[in-house]
Coordinates of C-alpha atoms in Angstrom, one line a residue:
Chain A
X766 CA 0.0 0.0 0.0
X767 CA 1.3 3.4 -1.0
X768 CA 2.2 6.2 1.7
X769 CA 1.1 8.5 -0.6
X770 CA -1.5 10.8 0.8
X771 CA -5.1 10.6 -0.5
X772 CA -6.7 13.6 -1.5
X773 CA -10.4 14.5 -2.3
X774 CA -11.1 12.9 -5.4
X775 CA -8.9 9.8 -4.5
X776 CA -10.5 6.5 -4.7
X777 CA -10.9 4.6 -1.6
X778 CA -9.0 1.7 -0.7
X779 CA -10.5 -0.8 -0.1
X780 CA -10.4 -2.4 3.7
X781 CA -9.5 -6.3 4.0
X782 CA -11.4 -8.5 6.8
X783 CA -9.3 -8.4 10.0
X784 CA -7.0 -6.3 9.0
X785 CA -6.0 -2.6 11.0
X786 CA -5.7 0.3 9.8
X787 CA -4.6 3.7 10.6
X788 CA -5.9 6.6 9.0
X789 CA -3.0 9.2 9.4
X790 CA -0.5 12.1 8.3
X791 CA 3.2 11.6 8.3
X792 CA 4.1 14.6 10.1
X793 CA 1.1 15.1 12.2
X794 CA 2.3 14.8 15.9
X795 CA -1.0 13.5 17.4
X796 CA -0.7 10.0 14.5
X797 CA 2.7 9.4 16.0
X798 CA 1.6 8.7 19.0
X799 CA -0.6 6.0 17.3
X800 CA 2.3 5.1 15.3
X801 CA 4.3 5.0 18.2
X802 CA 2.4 2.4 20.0
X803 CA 1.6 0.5 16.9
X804 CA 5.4 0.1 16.4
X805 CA 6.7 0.0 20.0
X806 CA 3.7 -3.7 19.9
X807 CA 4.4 -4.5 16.8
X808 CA 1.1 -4.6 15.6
X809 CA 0.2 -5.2 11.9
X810 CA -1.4 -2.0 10.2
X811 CA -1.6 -0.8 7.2
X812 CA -1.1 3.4 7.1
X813 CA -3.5 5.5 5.0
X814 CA -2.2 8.8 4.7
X815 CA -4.8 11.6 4.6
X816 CA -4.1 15.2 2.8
X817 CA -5.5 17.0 5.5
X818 CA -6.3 20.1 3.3
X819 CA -8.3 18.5 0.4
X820 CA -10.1 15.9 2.8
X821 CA -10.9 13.0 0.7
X822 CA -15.1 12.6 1.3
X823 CA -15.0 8.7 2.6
X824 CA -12.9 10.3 5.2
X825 CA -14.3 12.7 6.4
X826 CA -17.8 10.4 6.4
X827 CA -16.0 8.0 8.4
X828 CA -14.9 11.0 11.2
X829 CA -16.9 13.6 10.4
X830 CA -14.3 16.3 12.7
X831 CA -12.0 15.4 10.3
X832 CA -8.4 14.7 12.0
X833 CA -6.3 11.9 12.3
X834 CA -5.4 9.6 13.5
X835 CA -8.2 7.2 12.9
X836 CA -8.0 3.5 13.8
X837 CA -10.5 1.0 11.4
X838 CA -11.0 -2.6 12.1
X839 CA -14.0 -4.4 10.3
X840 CA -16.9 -2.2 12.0
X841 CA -15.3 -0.2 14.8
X842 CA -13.9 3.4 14.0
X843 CA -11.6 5.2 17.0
X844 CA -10.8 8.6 16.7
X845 CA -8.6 10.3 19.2
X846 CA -4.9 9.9 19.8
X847 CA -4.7 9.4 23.1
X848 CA -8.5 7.0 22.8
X849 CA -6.3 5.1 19.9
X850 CA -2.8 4.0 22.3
X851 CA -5.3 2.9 25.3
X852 CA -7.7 0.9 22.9
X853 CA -4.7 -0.4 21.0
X854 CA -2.8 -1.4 25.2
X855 CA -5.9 -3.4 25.7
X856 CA -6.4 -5.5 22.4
X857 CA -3.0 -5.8 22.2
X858 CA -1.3 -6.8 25.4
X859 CA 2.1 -7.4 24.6
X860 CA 4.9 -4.8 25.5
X861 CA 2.3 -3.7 28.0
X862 CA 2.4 0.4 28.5
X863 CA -0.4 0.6 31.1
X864 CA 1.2 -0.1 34.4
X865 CA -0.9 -2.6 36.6
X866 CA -0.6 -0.7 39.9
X867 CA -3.5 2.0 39.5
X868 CA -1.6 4.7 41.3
X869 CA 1.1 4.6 38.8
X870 CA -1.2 4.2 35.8
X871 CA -3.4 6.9 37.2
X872 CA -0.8 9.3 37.2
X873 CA -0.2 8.6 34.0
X874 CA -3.3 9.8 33.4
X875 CA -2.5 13.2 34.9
X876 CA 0.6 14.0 33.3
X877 CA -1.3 13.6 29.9
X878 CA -4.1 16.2 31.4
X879 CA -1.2 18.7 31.6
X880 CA 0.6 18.3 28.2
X881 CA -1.8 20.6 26.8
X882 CA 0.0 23.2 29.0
X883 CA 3.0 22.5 26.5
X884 CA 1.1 22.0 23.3
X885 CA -0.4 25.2 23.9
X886 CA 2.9 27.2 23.6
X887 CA 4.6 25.0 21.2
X888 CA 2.3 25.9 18.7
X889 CA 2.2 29.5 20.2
X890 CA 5.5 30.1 19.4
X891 CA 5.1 28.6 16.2
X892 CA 2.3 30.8 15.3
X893 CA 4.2 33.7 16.8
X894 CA 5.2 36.9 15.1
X895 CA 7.1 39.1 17.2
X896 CA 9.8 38.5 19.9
X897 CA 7.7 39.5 23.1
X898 CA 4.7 36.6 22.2
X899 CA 7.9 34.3 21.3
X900 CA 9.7 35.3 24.8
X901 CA 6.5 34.9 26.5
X902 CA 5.4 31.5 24.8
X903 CA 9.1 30.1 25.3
X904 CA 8.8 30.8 28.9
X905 CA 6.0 28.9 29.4
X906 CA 7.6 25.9 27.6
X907 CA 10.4 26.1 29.3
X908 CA 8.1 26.5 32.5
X909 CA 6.3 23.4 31.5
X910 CA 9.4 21.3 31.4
X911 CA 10.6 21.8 34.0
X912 CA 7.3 20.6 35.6
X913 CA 7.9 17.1 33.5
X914 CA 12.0 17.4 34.8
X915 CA 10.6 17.6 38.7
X916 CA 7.8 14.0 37.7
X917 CA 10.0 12.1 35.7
X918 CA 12.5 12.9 38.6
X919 CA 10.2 11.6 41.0
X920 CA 10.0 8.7 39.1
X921 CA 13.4 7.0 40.7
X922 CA 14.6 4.0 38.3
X923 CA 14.4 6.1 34.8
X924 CA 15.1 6.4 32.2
X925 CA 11.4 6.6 31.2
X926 CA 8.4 8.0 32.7
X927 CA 7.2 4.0 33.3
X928 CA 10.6 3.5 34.9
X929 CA 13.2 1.3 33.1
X930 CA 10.5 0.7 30.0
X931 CA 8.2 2.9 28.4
X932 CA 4.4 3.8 29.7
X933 CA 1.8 5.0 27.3
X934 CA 2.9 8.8 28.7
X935 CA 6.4 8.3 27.1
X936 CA 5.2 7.9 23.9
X937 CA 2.1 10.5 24.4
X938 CA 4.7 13.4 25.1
X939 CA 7.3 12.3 22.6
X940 CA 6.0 13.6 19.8
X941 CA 6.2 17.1 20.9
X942 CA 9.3 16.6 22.4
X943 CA 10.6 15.8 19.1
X944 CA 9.3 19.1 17.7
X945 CA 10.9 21.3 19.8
X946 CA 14.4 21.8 18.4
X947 CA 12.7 22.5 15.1
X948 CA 11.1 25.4 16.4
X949 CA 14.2 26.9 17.8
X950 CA 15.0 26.6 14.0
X951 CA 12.1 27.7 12.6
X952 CA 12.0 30.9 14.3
X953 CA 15.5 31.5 14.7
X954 CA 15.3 32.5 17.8
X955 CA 17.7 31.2 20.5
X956 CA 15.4 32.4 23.5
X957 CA 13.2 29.1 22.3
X958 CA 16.7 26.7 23.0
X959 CA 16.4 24.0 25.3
X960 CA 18.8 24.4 28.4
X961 CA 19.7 20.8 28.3
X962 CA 21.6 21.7 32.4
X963 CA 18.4 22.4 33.4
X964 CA 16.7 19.6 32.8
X965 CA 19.1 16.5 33.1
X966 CA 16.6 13.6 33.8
X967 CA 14.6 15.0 30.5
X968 CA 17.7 15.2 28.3
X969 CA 18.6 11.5 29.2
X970 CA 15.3 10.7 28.7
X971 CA 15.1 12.2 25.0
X972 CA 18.4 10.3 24.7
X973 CA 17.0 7.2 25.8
X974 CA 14.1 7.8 23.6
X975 CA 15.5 8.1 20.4
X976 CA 17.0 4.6 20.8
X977 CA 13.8 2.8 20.8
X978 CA 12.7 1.0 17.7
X979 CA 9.3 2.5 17.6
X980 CA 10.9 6.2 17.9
X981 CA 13.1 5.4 15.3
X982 CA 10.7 4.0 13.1
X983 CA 8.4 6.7 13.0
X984 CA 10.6 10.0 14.0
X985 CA 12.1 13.1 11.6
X986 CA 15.0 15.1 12.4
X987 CA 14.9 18.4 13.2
X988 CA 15.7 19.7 9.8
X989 CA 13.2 17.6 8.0
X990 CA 10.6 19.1 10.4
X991 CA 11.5 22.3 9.3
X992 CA 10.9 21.8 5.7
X993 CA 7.6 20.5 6.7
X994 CA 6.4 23.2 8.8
X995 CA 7.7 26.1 6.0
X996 CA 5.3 24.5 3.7
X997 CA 2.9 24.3 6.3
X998 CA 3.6 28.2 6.6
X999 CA 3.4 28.7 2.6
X1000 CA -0.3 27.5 2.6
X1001 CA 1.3 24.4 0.7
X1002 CA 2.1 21.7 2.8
X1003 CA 4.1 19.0 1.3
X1004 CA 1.8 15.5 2.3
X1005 CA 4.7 13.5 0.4
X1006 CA 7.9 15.2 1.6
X1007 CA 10.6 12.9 1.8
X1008 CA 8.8 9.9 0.9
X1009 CA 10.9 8.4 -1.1
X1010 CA 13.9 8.5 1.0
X1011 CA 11.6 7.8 4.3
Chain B
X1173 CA -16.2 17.9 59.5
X1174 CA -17.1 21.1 58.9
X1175 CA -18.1 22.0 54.7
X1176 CA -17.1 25.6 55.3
X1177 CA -14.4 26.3 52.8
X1178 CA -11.1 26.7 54.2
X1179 CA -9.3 29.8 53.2
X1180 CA -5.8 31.5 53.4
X1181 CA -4.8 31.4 57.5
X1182 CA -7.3 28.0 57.8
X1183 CA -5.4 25.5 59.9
X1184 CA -4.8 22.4 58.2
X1185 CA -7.3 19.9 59.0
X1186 CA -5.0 16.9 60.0
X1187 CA -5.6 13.5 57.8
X1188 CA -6.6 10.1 59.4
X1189 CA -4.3 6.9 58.3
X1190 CA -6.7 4.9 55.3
X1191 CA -9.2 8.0 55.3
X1192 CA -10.1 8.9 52.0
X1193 CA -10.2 12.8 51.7
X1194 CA -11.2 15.0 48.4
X1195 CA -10.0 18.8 47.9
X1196 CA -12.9 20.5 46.6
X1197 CA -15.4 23.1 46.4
X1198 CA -18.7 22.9 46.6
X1199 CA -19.9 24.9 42.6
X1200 CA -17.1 23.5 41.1
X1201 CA -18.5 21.1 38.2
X1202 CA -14.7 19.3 37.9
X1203 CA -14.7 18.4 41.5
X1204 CA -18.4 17.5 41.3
X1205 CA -17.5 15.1 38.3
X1206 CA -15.3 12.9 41.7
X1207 CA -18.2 13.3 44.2
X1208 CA -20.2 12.1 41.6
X1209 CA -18.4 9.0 41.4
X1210 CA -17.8 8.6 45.2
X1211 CA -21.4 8.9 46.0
X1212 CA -22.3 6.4 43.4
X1213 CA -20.1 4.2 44.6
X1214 CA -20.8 4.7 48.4
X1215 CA -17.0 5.6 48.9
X1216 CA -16.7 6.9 52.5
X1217 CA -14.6 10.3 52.2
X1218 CA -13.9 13.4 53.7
X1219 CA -14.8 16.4 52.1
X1220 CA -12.3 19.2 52.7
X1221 CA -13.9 22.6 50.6
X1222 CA -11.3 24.9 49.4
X1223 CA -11.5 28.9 48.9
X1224 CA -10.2 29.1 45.6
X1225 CA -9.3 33.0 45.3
X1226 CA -7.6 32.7 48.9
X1227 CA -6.4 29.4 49.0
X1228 CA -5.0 28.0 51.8
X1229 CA -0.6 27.3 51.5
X1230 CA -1.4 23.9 52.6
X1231 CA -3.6 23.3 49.6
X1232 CA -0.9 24.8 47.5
X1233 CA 1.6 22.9 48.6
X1234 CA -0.6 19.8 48.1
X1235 CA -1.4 21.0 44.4
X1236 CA 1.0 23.6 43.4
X1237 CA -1.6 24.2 40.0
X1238 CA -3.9 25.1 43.0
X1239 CA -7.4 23.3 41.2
X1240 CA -9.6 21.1 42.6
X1241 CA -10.8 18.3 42.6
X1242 CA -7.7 16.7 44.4
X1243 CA -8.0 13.0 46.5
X1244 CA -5.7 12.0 49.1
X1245 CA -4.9 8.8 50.8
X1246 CA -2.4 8.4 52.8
X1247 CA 0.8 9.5 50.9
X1248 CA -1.0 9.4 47.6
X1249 CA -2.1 12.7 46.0
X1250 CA -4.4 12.5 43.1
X1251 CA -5.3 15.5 41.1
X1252 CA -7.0 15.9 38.1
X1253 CA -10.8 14.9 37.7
X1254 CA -11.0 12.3 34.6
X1255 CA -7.4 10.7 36.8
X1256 CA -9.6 11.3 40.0
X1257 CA -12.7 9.2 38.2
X1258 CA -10.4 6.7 36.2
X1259 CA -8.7 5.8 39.9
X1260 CA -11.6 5.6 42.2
X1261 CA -13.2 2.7 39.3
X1262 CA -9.4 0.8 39.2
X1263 CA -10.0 0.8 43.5
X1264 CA -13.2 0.7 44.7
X1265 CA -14.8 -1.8 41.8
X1266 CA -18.2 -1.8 42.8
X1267 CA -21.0 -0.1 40.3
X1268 CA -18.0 -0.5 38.5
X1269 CA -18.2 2.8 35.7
X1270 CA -15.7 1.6 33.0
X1271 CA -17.1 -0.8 30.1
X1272 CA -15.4 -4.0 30.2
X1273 CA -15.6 -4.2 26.7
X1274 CA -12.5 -2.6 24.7
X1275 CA -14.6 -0.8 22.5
X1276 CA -17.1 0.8 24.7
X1277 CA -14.6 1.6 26.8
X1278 CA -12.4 3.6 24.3
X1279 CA -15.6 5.3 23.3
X1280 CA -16.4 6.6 26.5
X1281 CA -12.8 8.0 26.2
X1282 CA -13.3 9.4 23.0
X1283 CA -17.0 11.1 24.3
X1284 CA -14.7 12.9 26.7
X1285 CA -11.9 14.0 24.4
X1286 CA -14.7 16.0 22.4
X1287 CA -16.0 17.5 25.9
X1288 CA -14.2 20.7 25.5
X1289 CA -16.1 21.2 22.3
X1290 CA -19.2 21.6 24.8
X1291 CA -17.5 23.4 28.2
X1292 CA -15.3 25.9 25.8
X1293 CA -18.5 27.8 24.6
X1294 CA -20.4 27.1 27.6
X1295 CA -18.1 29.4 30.2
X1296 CA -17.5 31.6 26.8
X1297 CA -21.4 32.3 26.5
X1298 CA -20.8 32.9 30.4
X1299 CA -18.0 35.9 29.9
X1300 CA -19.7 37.0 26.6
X1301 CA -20.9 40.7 27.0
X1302 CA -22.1 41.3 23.3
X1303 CA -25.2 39.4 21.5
X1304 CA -23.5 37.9 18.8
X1305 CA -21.0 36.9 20.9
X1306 CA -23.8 35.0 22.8
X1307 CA -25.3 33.5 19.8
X1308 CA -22.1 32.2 18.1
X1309 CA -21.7 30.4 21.2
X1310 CA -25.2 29.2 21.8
X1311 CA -24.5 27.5 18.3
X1312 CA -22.0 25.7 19.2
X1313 CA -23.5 24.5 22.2
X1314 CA -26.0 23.4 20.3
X1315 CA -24.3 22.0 17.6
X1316 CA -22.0 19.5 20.4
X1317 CA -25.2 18.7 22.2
X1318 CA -26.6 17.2 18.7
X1319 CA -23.1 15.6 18.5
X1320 CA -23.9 13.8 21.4
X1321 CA -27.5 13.3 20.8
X1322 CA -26.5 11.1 17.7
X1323 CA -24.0 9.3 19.8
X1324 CA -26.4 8.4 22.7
X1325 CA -29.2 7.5 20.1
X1326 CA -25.9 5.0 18.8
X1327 CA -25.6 3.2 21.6
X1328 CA -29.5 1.7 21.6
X1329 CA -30.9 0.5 25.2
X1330 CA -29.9 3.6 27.5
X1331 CA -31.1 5.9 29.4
X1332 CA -27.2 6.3 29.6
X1333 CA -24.2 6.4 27.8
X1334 CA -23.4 3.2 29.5
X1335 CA -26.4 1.7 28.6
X1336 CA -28.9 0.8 31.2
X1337 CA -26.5 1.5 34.2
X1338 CA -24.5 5.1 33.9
X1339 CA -20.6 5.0 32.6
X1340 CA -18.2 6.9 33.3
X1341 CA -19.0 9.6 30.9
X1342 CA -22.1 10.1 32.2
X1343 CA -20.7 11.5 35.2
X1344 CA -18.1 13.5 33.2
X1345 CA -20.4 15.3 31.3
X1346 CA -23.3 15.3 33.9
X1347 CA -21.9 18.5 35.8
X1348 CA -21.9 20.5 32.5
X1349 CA -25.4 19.4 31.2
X1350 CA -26.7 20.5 34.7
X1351 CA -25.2 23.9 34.3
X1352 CA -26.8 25.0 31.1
X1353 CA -30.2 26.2 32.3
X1354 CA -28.2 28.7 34.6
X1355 CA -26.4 29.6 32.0
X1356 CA -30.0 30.8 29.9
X1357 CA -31.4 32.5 33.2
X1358 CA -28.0 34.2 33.5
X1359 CA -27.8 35.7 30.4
X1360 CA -31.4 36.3 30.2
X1361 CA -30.6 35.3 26.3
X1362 CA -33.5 32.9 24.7
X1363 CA -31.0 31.9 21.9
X1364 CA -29.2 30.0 25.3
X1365 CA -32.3 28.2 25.8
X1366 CA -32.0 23.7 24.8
X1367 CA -35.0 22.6 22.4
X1368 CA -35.6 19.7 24.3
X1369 CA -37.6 18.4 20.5
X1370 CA -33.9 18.7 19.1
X1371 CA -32.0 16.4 21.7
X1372 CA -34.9 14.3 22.4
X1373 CA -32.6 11.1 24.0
X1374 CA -30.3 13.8 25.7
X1375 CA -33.7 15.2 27.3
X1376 CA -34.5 11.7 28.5
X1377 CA -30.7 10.8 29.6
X1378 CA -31.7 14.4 31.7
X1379 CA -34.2 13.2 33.2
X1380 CA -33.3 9.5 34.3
X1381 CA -29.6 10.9 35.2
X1382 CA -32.0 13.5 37.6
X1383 CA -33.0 10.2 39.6
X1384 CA -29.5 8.9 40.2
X1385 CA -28.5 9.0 44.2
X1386 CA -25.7 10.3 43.1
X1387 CA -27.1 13.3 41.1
X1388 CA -29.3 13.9 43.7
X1389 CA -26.4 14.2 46.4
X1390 CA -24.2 16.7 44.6
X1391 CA -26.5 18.6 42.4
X1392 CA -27.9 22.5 43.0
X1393 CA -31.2 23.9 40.7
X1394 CA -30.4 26.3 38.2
X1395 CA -31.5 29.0 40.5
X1396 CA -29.0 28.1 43.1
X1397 CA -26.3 27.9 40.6
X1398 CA -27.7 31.5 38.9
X1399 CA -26.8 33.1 42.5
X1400 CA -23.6 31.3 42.9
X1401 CA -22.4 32.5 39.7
X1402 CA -23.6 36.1 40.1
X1403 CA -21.3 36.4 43.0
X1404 CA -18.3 35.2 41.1
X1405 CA -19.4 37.6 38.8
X1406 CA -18.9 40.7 41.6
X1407 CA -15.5 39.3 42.1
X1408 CA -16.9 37.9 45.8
X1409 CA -17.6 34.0 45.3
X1410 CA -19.7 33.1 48.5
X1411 CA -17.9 29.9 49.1
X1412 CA -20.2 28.7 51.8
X1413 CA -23.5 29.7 50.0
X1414 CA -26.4 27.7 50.8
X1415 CA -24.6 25.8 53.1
X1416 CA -26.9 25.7 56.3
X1417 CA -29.8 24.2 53.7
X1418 CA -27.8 22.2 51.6

């Protein structure tokens, strides 16, 4: 199955009995999470990839808000990134990411209620267009991670936020995480730079996280997400960047 | 144990070992979305009301984000109100609230993922000053009420989202649904006002959810919650308002 994106006007292809799929977008951060978990299981799925601009019409009939990613199987549709990685723990119980003991898996739960708090800014800044907004939206991410530095401290046997392997939360925040040297870029603006000093247990976290199969399999560098977001910014964005070397 | 909220210079009301307490205050729909699941669960807990412009350091240092609802047990510290409902199901199992079933459990997840789309434009109708303001929020009430109109007709036996026994989501989006006639009274606005004939099996999920123990414990008429937000309004919440009848 091509990676190519569909676009309105684009046939529909055809599902097979049995088989997942995700509905997705190869740079959206919200269908790497899905991706994430779908690769970190190793879970059979075949990808869809959705222009996002010129919606095709069978996709937006099958989620009519429109956004990815989508999970299909037979009759059951799941929207929602962070609905998709729980549904997806539960069918698929190998490389487990919920933790057992509810007080760990509950807070869980609670660090994904705040990443919104460094969502917000991330695409703040992004959005931004002069230095004060930048200033004040880099504070706040910087703010914010130093929230996650002081948890994942808290957390005691490292280096991930469900100890010595990954919980859903690791791979809920990743994507983001991922995106933030990009923005530095982007807006070429050092006041957006990660102090790596001041937060150590996060830096050997992201450091940790880039060696796992599923990140690997699914992450860009910083450069490539770049290129993506200035075509984002041109009204143009490029669905098939760097597919044929990806 | 007094409800009287406790403010700034309130002497911390010392915990007892294996007690169950919640941080919370009594108008707040988030903390009523926990109360709601401890009363339907018969959970024996402490109530510990919290004055939320002059908030106590104790409760700050509890919750540095300062927001109720917050449970504590012990040394476990539980903030967040989906967290706070997600835990109390994982431990106390009776009238258990999560679907066993995978796929009616992720949709309850996904029902509250789209919850902002409902609480966004309710508080904004609340701050709105100008009519159009007022009726480009009424619509989109309206237009997430008929979202989940069509999703509660989907799920076939109700009265509830969970069927004939209330889910999870009910009591997630209970404390919202309860606010909305306020909302029309305090805006003296008819475009605020629910046409029942629209969201016919969302006006019957009203009505049974109305005769739930639960609802019945932590619930205030519209009136009541009318006065309660008028003094926020005035900048002077009365924190212990209705206390000696409630």
């Amino acid at each position: 199955m091509s990676l190519k994106s569909h676009a309105q006007g684009s046939p529909f292809p055809p599902t097979k009995p049995g088989v997942l799929r995700i509905y997705s977008m190869r740079f959206c951060p919200f269908a790497q999470r899905t991706r994430l978990v779908l690769a970190h299981k190793n879970i059979p799925c075949e990808v869809v990839n959705v222009d996002l601009v010129k919606k095709p019409d069978w996709f937006l009939a099958l989620n009519p808000l429109g956004q990815v990613p989508v999970l299909q199987i037979d009759d059951k549709i799941i929207p929602e990134s962070t609905a998709t990685c729980d549904w997806l723990d539960d069918v698929y119980p190998e490389n487990r990411l919920q933790p057992v003991d509810p007080y760990l898996k509950v807070w869980d739960r609670v660090l994904h209620e705040y990443i919104s708090k460094l969502i917000g800014p991330l695409y703040g800044a992004m959005r931004a267009t002069d230095a004060s907004e930048i200033e004040m939206k880099a504070a706040e991410i910087k703010k914010h991670l130093q929230f996650y530095e002081e948890k994942l401290k808290g957390r005691g046997d490292g280096p991930f936020f469900g100890g010595s392997k990954p919980s859903g939360f690791d791979f809920l925040m990743w994507p983001f995480y991922e995106r933030l040297p990009a923005l530095t870029i982007l807006k070429d603006n050092p006041v957006l730079e990660i102090e790596a000093d001041k937060i150590p247990t996060l830096t050997a976290w992201d450091k940790a996280m880039r060696q796992l199969p599923a990140v690997k399999n699914t992450m860009f560098n910083a450069l490539s997400h770049v290129n993506w977001y200035k075509s984002v910014g041109k009204g143009t964005p490029d669905y098939d960047m760097y597919l044929a070397e990806h």
